[in-house]
Amino acid sequence: MPRFLHTADWQMGRTFSRFEAEDGAALVEARFKAIETLAGLARERQCDAVLVAGDVFDAQGVSDRTIRRVFNATQGFDGPWVLLPGNHDAALVESVWTRAQRLKSVPDNVLLALTPGVITLDEQGLAVLCAPLTQRHTYSDLTAAFDRYETPGHLVRVGLAHGGVEGLLSEDIDATNPIAADRAKASRLDYLALGDWHGTRQIDERTWYSGTPEPERFRNNDAGNALVVEIDHPGSQPHVEAVATSQFQWHQWREALSVNSDLERLIERLQALPATSVLDLRLSGEITLDGDERLNHALSVAEARIRSIQCERSSLQLSPTQEDIATLQADGYLGNVITRLRDLQEGEQGEAARDALAILATVLKDPRGESAS
């Protein structure tokens, strides 16, 4: 009964420049930790092999240090690893893979599927049919060659490929590399292990995307898993178990605020986030000055507790109430200024007006420039 781990889209060498330096560094390190987690999972589940369906590296030009660290991270599992080039790390004549070989950083148990064909793992009961990408984009189905590959009848027949299943995935998938929707059946595969879609997704009973083991995008596509696959014997239906592997959880919230209860619910959600969260928050609607102060406090507390928060609030208008203005003691001229800034938020100067209103409210609440207690 062969049991193997299916993973893909490690994207090693990816940078996170949109984040603060400290957060970006933590997200980079999490990707190396993910490989160690995969090795530990393969060992604990007594897997016969680890199959990586492309995009091990995010680009051809990653550093030598990154290359060495990737292969060092596999040491926790001494069974065979089969690594397939994807669209980000295609098996070019000169590539990240040829550099890794020159660096002599590839362990003996790590097999690089740099050319199309079959890797036979007789001891593990597996025949791995490989369709590596030799250029970033192809316009023919490289897995069509699987139809012609003959494998020993006693071995489980597993396809390993990187690309988009035709007609089933959205147009924003990374690569143009097409894969026939019926490939597993047409090529007599017991299982087809795919990469390129960064979330875990079942295509049919024998075809799966594992997704990336550590999320790196704000998409609700069930990323952060690896698949443990068991197949009793050639021809039997695979048993597939998705196992969570991620260190960080990425969340994308779009919140429209209009009444006080909206703000209360948002603050409660912020408080409930685990420390391993990466949050992209975009706010719209209206908020009072008092509500804005409470929101700022909640965001400040959350920023110190979770991994990262990025908050976009240019579409959130400050709408001071009469109580806000009375609290600020902004009668007469200042009251008129506040009203004018509130109205300007509707036009081309909206963002500048909102910032000015927030600054004015802060100054009026604490004219000495000291933080409010």
Short mmCIF file of C-alpha atoms in Angstrom, two decimals:
data_model
loop_
_atom_site.label_atom_id
_atom_site.label_comp_id
_atom_site.label_asym_id
_atom_site.label_seq_id
_atom_site.Cartn_x
_atom_site.Cartn_y
_atom_site.Cartn_z
CA MET A 1 0.00 0.00 0.00
CA PRO A 2 2.05 2.99 -1.20
CA ARG A 3 1.60 6.15 0.84
CA PHE A 4 3.10 9.41 -0.34
CA LEU A 5 2.98 13.14 0.39
CA HIS A 6 1.80 15.45 -2.38
CA THR A 7 2.90 19.08 -2.15
CA ALA A 8 3.65 21.93 -4.56
CA ASP A 9 4.25 25.65 -5.02
CA TRP A 10 6.82 26.24 -2.30
CA GLN A 11 7.90 29.45 -4.12
CA MET A 12 11.21 29.55 -2.25
CA GLY A 13 13.01 32.86 -2.62
CA ARG A 14 9.79 34.86 -2.69
CA THR A 15 10.10 38.25 -1.02
CA PHE A 16 7.39 40.19 0.79
CA SER A 17 8.34 43.80 0.12
CA ARG A 18 4.82 45.11 0.71
CA PHE A 19 5.18 44.26 4.40
CA GLU A 20 7.23 45.84 7.15
CA ALA A 21 10.77 44.44 7.11
CA GLU A 22 10.30 42.43 10.32
CA ASP A 23 7.07 40.87 9.06
CA GLY A 24 8.48 40.14 5.62
CA ALA A 25 11.47 38.36 7.14
CA ALA A 26 9.16 36.22 9.30
CA LEU A 27 7.08 35.25 6.25
CA VAL A 28 10.22 34.24 4.35
CA GLU A 29 11.42 32.09 7.24
CA ALA A 30 8.00 30.44 7.47
CA ARG A 31 8.49 29.00 3.99
CA PHE A 32 11.69 27.24 5.05
CA LYS A 33 9.90 26.01 8.16
CA ALA A 34 7.16 24.63 5.90
CA ILE A 35 9.64 22.29 4.18
CA GLU A 36 10.81 21.04 7.57
CA THR A 37 7.15 20.52 8.51
CA LEU A 38 6.61 18.49 5.33
CA ALA A 39 9.65 16.35 6.10
CA GLY A 40 8.37 15.75 9.62
CA LEU A 41 4.89 14.91 8.34
CA ALA A 42 6.27 12.43 5.80
CA ARG A 43 8.31 10.75 8.52
CA GLU A 44 5.48 10.65 11.07
CA ARG A 45 2.97 9.25 8.56
CA GLN A 46 5.55 6.74 7.31
CA CYS A 47 5.25 7.98 3.76
CA ASP A 48 7.15 6.17 1.04
CA ALA A 49 7.97 9.36 -0.89
CA VAL A 50 7.34 13.09 -1.20
CA LEU A 51 6.19 14.34 -4.60
CA VAL A 52 6.57 18.09 -5.28
CA ALA A 53 4.48 19.24 -8.25
CA GLY A 54 6.45 22.26 -9.41
CA ASP A 55 7.50 25.77 -8.39
CA VAL A 56 9.90 24.71 -5.69
CA PHE A 57 11.62 28.03 -6.35
CA ASP A 58 9.95 31.36 -7.04
CA ALA A 59 12.48 32.41 -9.68
CA GLN A 60 15.57 31.23 -11.48
CA GLY A 61 17.74 33.89 -9.87
CA VAL A 62 17.36 33.00 -6.21
CA SER A 63 20.53 33.16 -4.13
CA ASP A 64 22.91 30.24 -3.62
CA ARG A 65 22.10 30.45 0.08
CA THR A 66 18.40 29.94 -0.64
CA ILE A 67 19.17 26.93 -2.83
CA ARG A 68 21.30 25.33 -0.13
CA ARG A 69 18.75 26.05 2.60
CA VAL A 70 15.94 24.47 0.58
CA PHE A 71 17.75 21.17 0.23
CA ASN A 72 19.00 21.29 3.82
CA ALA A 73 15.37 21.60 4.95
CA THR A 74 14.51 18.23 3.38
CA GLN A 75 16.85 16.33 5.70
CA GLY A 76 14.10 15.37 8.15
CA PHE A 77 12.80 12.74 5.72
CA ASP A 78 15.33 10.30 4.25
CA GLY A 79 12.98 8.66 1.76
CA PRO A 80 12.86 9.80 -1.87
CA TRP A 81 11.77 13.30 -2.79
CA VAL A 82 10.77 13.88 -6.42
CA LEU A 83 10.99 17.57 -7.38
CA LEU A 84 9.37 18.77 -10.60
CA PRO A 85 10.21 22.09 -12.32
CA GLY A 86 7.21 24.41 -12.71
CA ASN A 87 6.65 27.67 -14.55
CA HIS A 88 8.63 29.75 -12.01
CA ASP A 89 11.61 27.36 -12.01
CA ALA A 90 11.41 25.73 -15.44
CA ALA A 91 14.16 23.28 -16.45
CA LEU A 92 15.96 25.63 -18.82
CA VAL A 93 19.37 24.79 -20.26
CA GLU A 94 20.75 27.02 -17.52
CA SER A 95 18.45 27.16 -14.50
CA VAL A 96 18.18 27.15 -10.74
CA TRP A 97 18.37 23.35 -11.01
CA THR A 98 21.68 23.32 -12.89
CA ARG A 99 23.04 25.76 -10.32
CA ALA A 100 21.93 23.47 -7.52
CA GLN A 101 23.76 20.58 -9.19
CA ARG A 102 26.93 22.64 -9.59
CA LEU A 103 26.70 23.64 -5.93
CA LYS A 104 26.47 19.91 -5.08
CA SER A 105 23.63 20.81 -2.73
CA VAL A 106 21.16 18.13 -3.91
CA PRO A 107 21.06 15.16 -1.48
CA ASP A 108 21.19 11.65 -2.93
CA ASN A 109 17.56 10.96 -1.94
CA VAL A 110 16.27 14.05 -3.79
CA LEU A 111 15.45 13.22 -7.40
CA LEU A 112 15.15 16.09 -9.89
CA ALA A 113 12.61 15.42 -12.65
CA LEU A 114 14.31 17.66 -15.21
CA THR A 115 13.29 15.66 -18.28
CA PRO A 116 9.97 14.05 -19.24
CA GLY A 117 9.69 10.40 -18.40
CA VAL A 118 9.13 7.90 -15.60
CA ILE A 119 10.94 7.78 -12.27
CA THR A 120 10.57 4.24 -10.96
CA LEU A 121 10.56 3.84 -7.20
CA ASP A 122 10.30 0.06 -7.10
CA GLU A 123 10.96 -0.30 -3.38
CA GLN A 124 8.20 2.24 -2.65
CA GLY A 125 5.76 0.66 -5.11
CA LEU A 126 5.51 3.83 -7.24
CA ALA A 127 6.01 4.75 -10.87
CA VAL A 128 6.07 8.56 -11.13
CA LEU A 129 5.24 9.90 -14.59
CA CYS A 130 6.82 13.36 -14.83
CA ALA A 131 5.90 16.31 -17.06
CA PRO A 132 8.43 19.02 -16.15
CA LEU A 133 8.16 22.46 -17.69
CA THR A 134 11.21 23.27 -19.80
CA GLN A 135 10.01 26.83 -20.44
CA ARG A 136 7.80 29.18 -18.45
CA HIS A 137 4.75 28.85 -20.71
CA THR A 138 3.64 26.04 -22.98
CA TYR A 139 0.51 25.85 -25.10
CA SER A 140 0.25 22.10 -25.49
CA ASP A 141 -0.61 19.53 -22.83
CA LEU A 142 2.69 18.03 -21.71
CA THR A 143 0.84 15.33 -19.76
CA ALA A 144 -0.43 13.86 -23.05
CA ALA A 145 2.85 11.93 -23.14
CA PHE A 146 1.65 9.96 -20.12
CA ASP A 147 -0.57 7.95 -22.49
CA ARG A 148 2.56 6.43 -24.06
CA TYR A 149 4.49 5.72 -20.86
CA GLU A 150 4.51 2.06 -19.91
CA THR A 151 5.07 1.18 -16.26
CA PRO A 152 5.38 -2.16 -14.43
CA GLY A 153 1.95 -3.55 -13.61
CA HIS A 154 2.74 -4.03 -9.92
CA LEU A 155 3.54 -0.33 -9.38
CA VAL A 156 1.01 2.39 -8.57
CA ARG A 157 0.97 4.81 -11.51
CA VAL A 158 1.19 8.47 -10.39
CA GLY A 159 1.36 11.51 -12.66
CA LEU A 160 3.27 14.62 -11.58
CA ALA A 161 2.57 17.88 -13.44
CA HIS A 162 2.26 21.65 -13.14
CA GLY A 163 -0.39 23.70 -14.91
CA GLY A 164 -4.07 24.51 -15.25
CA VAL A 165 -6.79 21.91 -15.75
CA GLU A 166 -8.63 23.07 -18.85
CA GLY A 167 -12.05 24.59 -18.32
CA LEU A 168 -12.09 24.22 -14.53
CA LEU A 169 -9.82 26.85 -13.01
CA SER A 170 -10.10 30.63 -13.12
CA GLU A 171 -8.18 32.67 -15.66
CA ASP A 172 -5.88 34.14 -13.01
CA ILE A 173 -3.99 30.87 -12.50
CA ASP A 174 -0.23 31.47 -12.75
CA ALA A 175 0.58 29.57 -15.93
CA THR A 176 -0.92 28.96 -19.36
CA ASN A 177 0.25 25.35 -19.31
CA PRO A 178 -2.88 23.31 -20.07
CA ILE A 179 -3.75 19.90 -18.64
CA ALA A 180 -6.67 17.85 -19.96
CA ALA A 181 -9.51 17.50 -17.47
CA ASP A 182 -9.65 13.72 -18.10
CA ARG A 183 -5.91 13.16 -17.95
CA ALA A 184 -6.00 10.66 -15.06
CA LYS A 185 -8.49 8.43 -16.88
CA ALA A 186 -6.95 8.82 -20.33
CA SER A 187 -3.46 7.96 -19.10
CA ARG A 188 -4.55 5.15 -16.75
CA LEU A 189 -3.25 7.00 -13.71
CA ASP A 190 -4.01 5.92 -10.18
CA TYR A 191 -3.41 9.51 -9.09
CA LEU A 192 -2.48 12.82 -10.71
CA ALA A 193 -0.54 15.19 -8.44
CA LEU A 194 -0.80 18.77 -9.68
CA GLY A 195 0.72 22.12 -8.84
CA ASP A 196 0.15 25.75 -9.89
CA TRP A 197 -3.19 26.39 -8.16
CA HIS A 198 -2.08 27.57 -4.72
CA GLY A 199 -5.05 26.19 -2.81
CA THR A 200 -6.07 22.63 -2.07
CA ARG A 201 -8.59 21.48 -4.67
CA GLN A 202 -10.00 18.18 -5.84
CA ILE A 203 -10.63 17.91 -9.60
CA ASP A 204 -11.92 14.33 -9.62
CA GLU A 205 -11.44 11.22 -7.51
CA ARG A 206 -7.88 10.75 -8.84
CA THR A 207 -6.77 14.34 -9.53
CA TRP A 208 -5.82 16.92 -6.90
CA TYR A 209 -4.02 20.20 -6.42
CA SER A 210 -2.25 20.17 -3.06
CA GLY A 211 -1.80 23.94 -2.89
CA THR A 212 1.12 25.70 -1.28
CA PRO A 213 2.10 24.49 2.20
CA GLU A 214 2.51 28.07 3.46
CA PRO A 215 0.12 30.77 2.13
CA GLU A 216 1.64 33.79 0.48
CA ARG A 217 -1.41 35.55 -0.96
CA PHE A 218 -4.69 36.99 0.25
CA ARG A 219 -6.96 34.48 -1.44
CA ASN A 220 -9.67 32.36 0.11
CA ASN A 221 -8.62 29.17 -1.68
CA ASP A 222 -7.78 26.78 1.17
CA ALA A 223 -4.02 27.21 1.02
CA GLY A 224 -1.61 25.93 3.67
CA ASN A 225 -2.01 22.16 3.31
CA ALA A 226 -0.26 19.05 2.05
CA LEU A 227 -1.97 15.87 0.91
CA VAL A 228 -1.26 12.44 2.35
CA VAL A 229 -2.26 9.94 -0.35
CA GLU A 230 -2.75 6.19 0.13
CA ILE A 231 -3.45 3.77 -2.71
CA ASP A 232 -3.99 0.12 -1.79
CA HIS A 233 -2.88 -1.29 -5.13
CA PRO A 234 -2.83 -0.35 -8.82
CA GLY A 235 -6.34 0.47 -9.95
CA SER A 236 -7.80 1.15 -6.51
CA GLN A 237 -9.25 4.52 -5.61
CA PRO A 238 -6.87 6.80 -3.70
CA HIS A 239 -7.58 7.90 -0.16
CA VAL A 240 -6.56 11.57 0.16
CA GLU A 241 -6.20 13.46 3.43
CA ALA A 242 -5.50 17.19 3.56
CA VAL A 243 -3.20 18.04 6.47
CA ALA A 244 -2.65 21.63 7.63
CA THR A 245 1.00 22.67 7.39
CA SER A 246 1.00 26.48 7.56
CA GLN A 247 2.48 28.63 10.29
CA PHE A 248 0.56 31.77 9.32
CA GLN A 249 -3.05 32.26 8.29
CA TRP A 250 -3.80 35.00 5.77
CA HIS A 251 -7.11 36.87 5.99
CA GLN A 252 -8.64 39.41 3.63
CA TRP A 253 -11.50 41.42 5.10
CA ARG A 254 -13.68 43.97 3.34
CA GLU A 255 -15.72 45.84 5.95
CA ALA A 256 -18.34 48.53 5.36
CA LEU A 257 -19.08 50.55 8.51
CA SER A 258 -22.23 52.57 8.95
CA VAL A 259 -23.56 52.07 12.47
CA ASN A 260 -21.92 51.53 15.83
CA SER A 261 -22.67 47.79 15.83
CA ASP A 262 -20.58 47.38 12.65
CA LEU A 263 -17.57 48.78 14.48
CA GLU A 264 -18.23 46.61 17.53
CA ARG A 265 -18.29 43.46 15.41
CA LEU A 266 -15.07 44.47 13.66
CA ILE A 267 -13.30 45.07 16.98
CA GLU A 268 -14.50 41.69 18.26
CA ARG A 269 -13.15 39.99 15.13
CA LEU A 270 -9.80 41.71 15.57
CA GLN A 271 -9.61 40.56 19.16
CA ALA A 272 -10.38 36.97 18.14
CA LEU A 273 -7.60 36.70 15.56
CA PRO A 274 -4.82 34.27 16.53
CA ALA A 275 -1.29 35.61 16.84
CA THR A 276 -0.30 33.82 13.61
CA SER A 277 -2.62 35.99 11.48
CA VAL A 278 -1.70 38.14 8.49
CA LEU A 279 -4.56 40.54 7.83
CA ASP A 280 -5.38 42.73 4.83
CA LEU A 281 -8.19 45.02 6.00
CA ARG A 282 -10.00 47.48 3.73
CA LEU A 283 -12.62 49.74 5.23
CA SER A 284 -15.38 51.79 3.66
CA GLY A 285 -18.46 53.65 4.83
CA GLU A 286 -18.66 56.19 7.66
CA ILE A 287 -17.33 56.41 11.18
CA THR A 288 -17.66 59.00 13.92
CA LEU A 289 -14.65 60.67 15.54
CA ASP A 290 -15.25 58.69 18.70
CA GLY A 291 -15.52 55.50 16.65
CA ASP A 292 -12.33 56.36 14.78
CA GLU A 293 -10.48 56.69 18.06
CA ARG A 294 -11.76 53.32 19.23
CA LEU A 295 -10.82 51.75 15.88
CA ASN A 296 -7.29 53.16 16.07
CA HIS A 297 -6.88 51.74 19.56
CA ALA A 298 -8.12 48.31 18.48
CA LEU A 299 -5.78 48.29 15.48
CA SER A 300 -2.84 49.35 17.63
CA VAL A 301 -3.49 46.54 20.09
CA ALA A 302 -3.86 44.00 17.28
CA GLU A 303 -0.70 45.18 15.49
CA ALA A 304 1.31 44.37 18.61
CA ARG A 305 -0.28 40.93 18.94
CA ILE A 306 -0.61 39.37 15.48
CA ARG A 307 1.97 38.95 12.73
CA SER A 308 0.82 41.73 10.40
CA ILE A 309 -2.04 44.13 9.71
CA GLN A 310 -2.31 46.27 6.61
CA CYS A 311 -5.30 48.60 6.80
CA GLU A 312 -6.58 50.67 3.88
CA ARG A 313 -9.18 53.21 4.96
CA SER A 314 -9.19 55.84 2.24
CA SER A 315 -12.83 54.94 1.51
CA LEU A 316 -13.83 55.32 5.16
CA GLN A 317 -15.23 58.78 5.79
CA LEU A 318 -15.04 60.55 9.12
CA SER A 319 -18.51 61.85 9.98
CA PRO A 320 -18.39 63.82 13.23
CA THR A 321 -21.63 63.84 15.18
CA GLN A 322 -22.88 66.82 17.17
CA GLU A 323 -21.66 64.97 20.26
CA ASP A 324 -18.18 64.69 18.69
CA ILE A 325 -18.10 68.41 17.96
CA ALA A 326 -19.38 69.26 21.44
CA THR A 327 -16.74 67.05 23.02
CA LEU A 328 -14.06 68.82 21.00
CA GLN A 329 -15.47 72.18 22.10
CA ALA A 330 -15.25 73.20 18.45
CA ASP A 331 -17.84 75.93 18.27
CA GLY A 332 -17.88 78.80 15.81
CA TYR A 333 -15.01 78.87 13.33
CA LEU A 334 -13.59 75.43 14.27
CA GLY A 335 -17.02 73.91 14.03
CA ASN A 336 -17.37 75.34 10.54
CA VAL A 337 -13.92 73.95 9.59
CA ILE A 338 -14.92 70.48 10.79
CA THR A 339 -18.15 70.62 8.81
CA ARG A 340 -16.26 71.78 5.71
CA LEU A 341 -13.69 68.98 6.00
CA ARG A 342 -16.46 66.45 6.46
CA ASP A 343 -18.11 67.64 3.24
CA LEU A 344 -14.83 67.68 1.28
CA GLN A 345 -14.45 63.94 1.84
CA GLU A 346 -17.00 63.44 -0.92
CA GLY A 347 -14.80 65.01 -3.62
CA GLU A 348 -11.37 64.73 -5.22
CA GLN A 349 -9.72 65.98 -2.02
CA GLY A 350 -11.44 63.29 0.03
CA GLU A 351 -8.36 61.52 1.38
CA ALA A 352 -6.58 64.78 2.29
CA ALA A 353 -9.75 66.08 3.96
CA ARG A 354 -10.10 62.90 5.99
CA ASP A 355 -6.48 63.09 7.15
CA ALA A 356 -6.87 66.78 8.04
CA LEU A 357 -10.02 66.05 9.99
CA ALA A 358 -8.34 63.26 11.91
CA ILE A 359 -5.35 65.49 12.74
CA LEU A 360 -7.59 68.35 13.84
CA ALA A 361 -9.62 66.05 16.07
CA THR A 362 -6.42 64.73 17.66
CA VAL A 363 -5.10 68.23 18.32
CA LEU A 364 -8.40 69.43 19.78
CA LYS A 365 -8.61 66.42 22.09
CA ASP A 366 -5.03 66.86 23.28
CA PRO A 367 -3.79 70.39 22.51
CA ARG A 368 -0.46 69.77 24.29
CA GLY A 369 0.42 66.94 21.87
CA GLU A 370 0.39 64.31 24.59
CA SER A 371 -1.15 60.89 24.16
CA ALA A 372 -4.58 60.50 25.65
CA SER A 373 -4.74 58.20 28.61
#
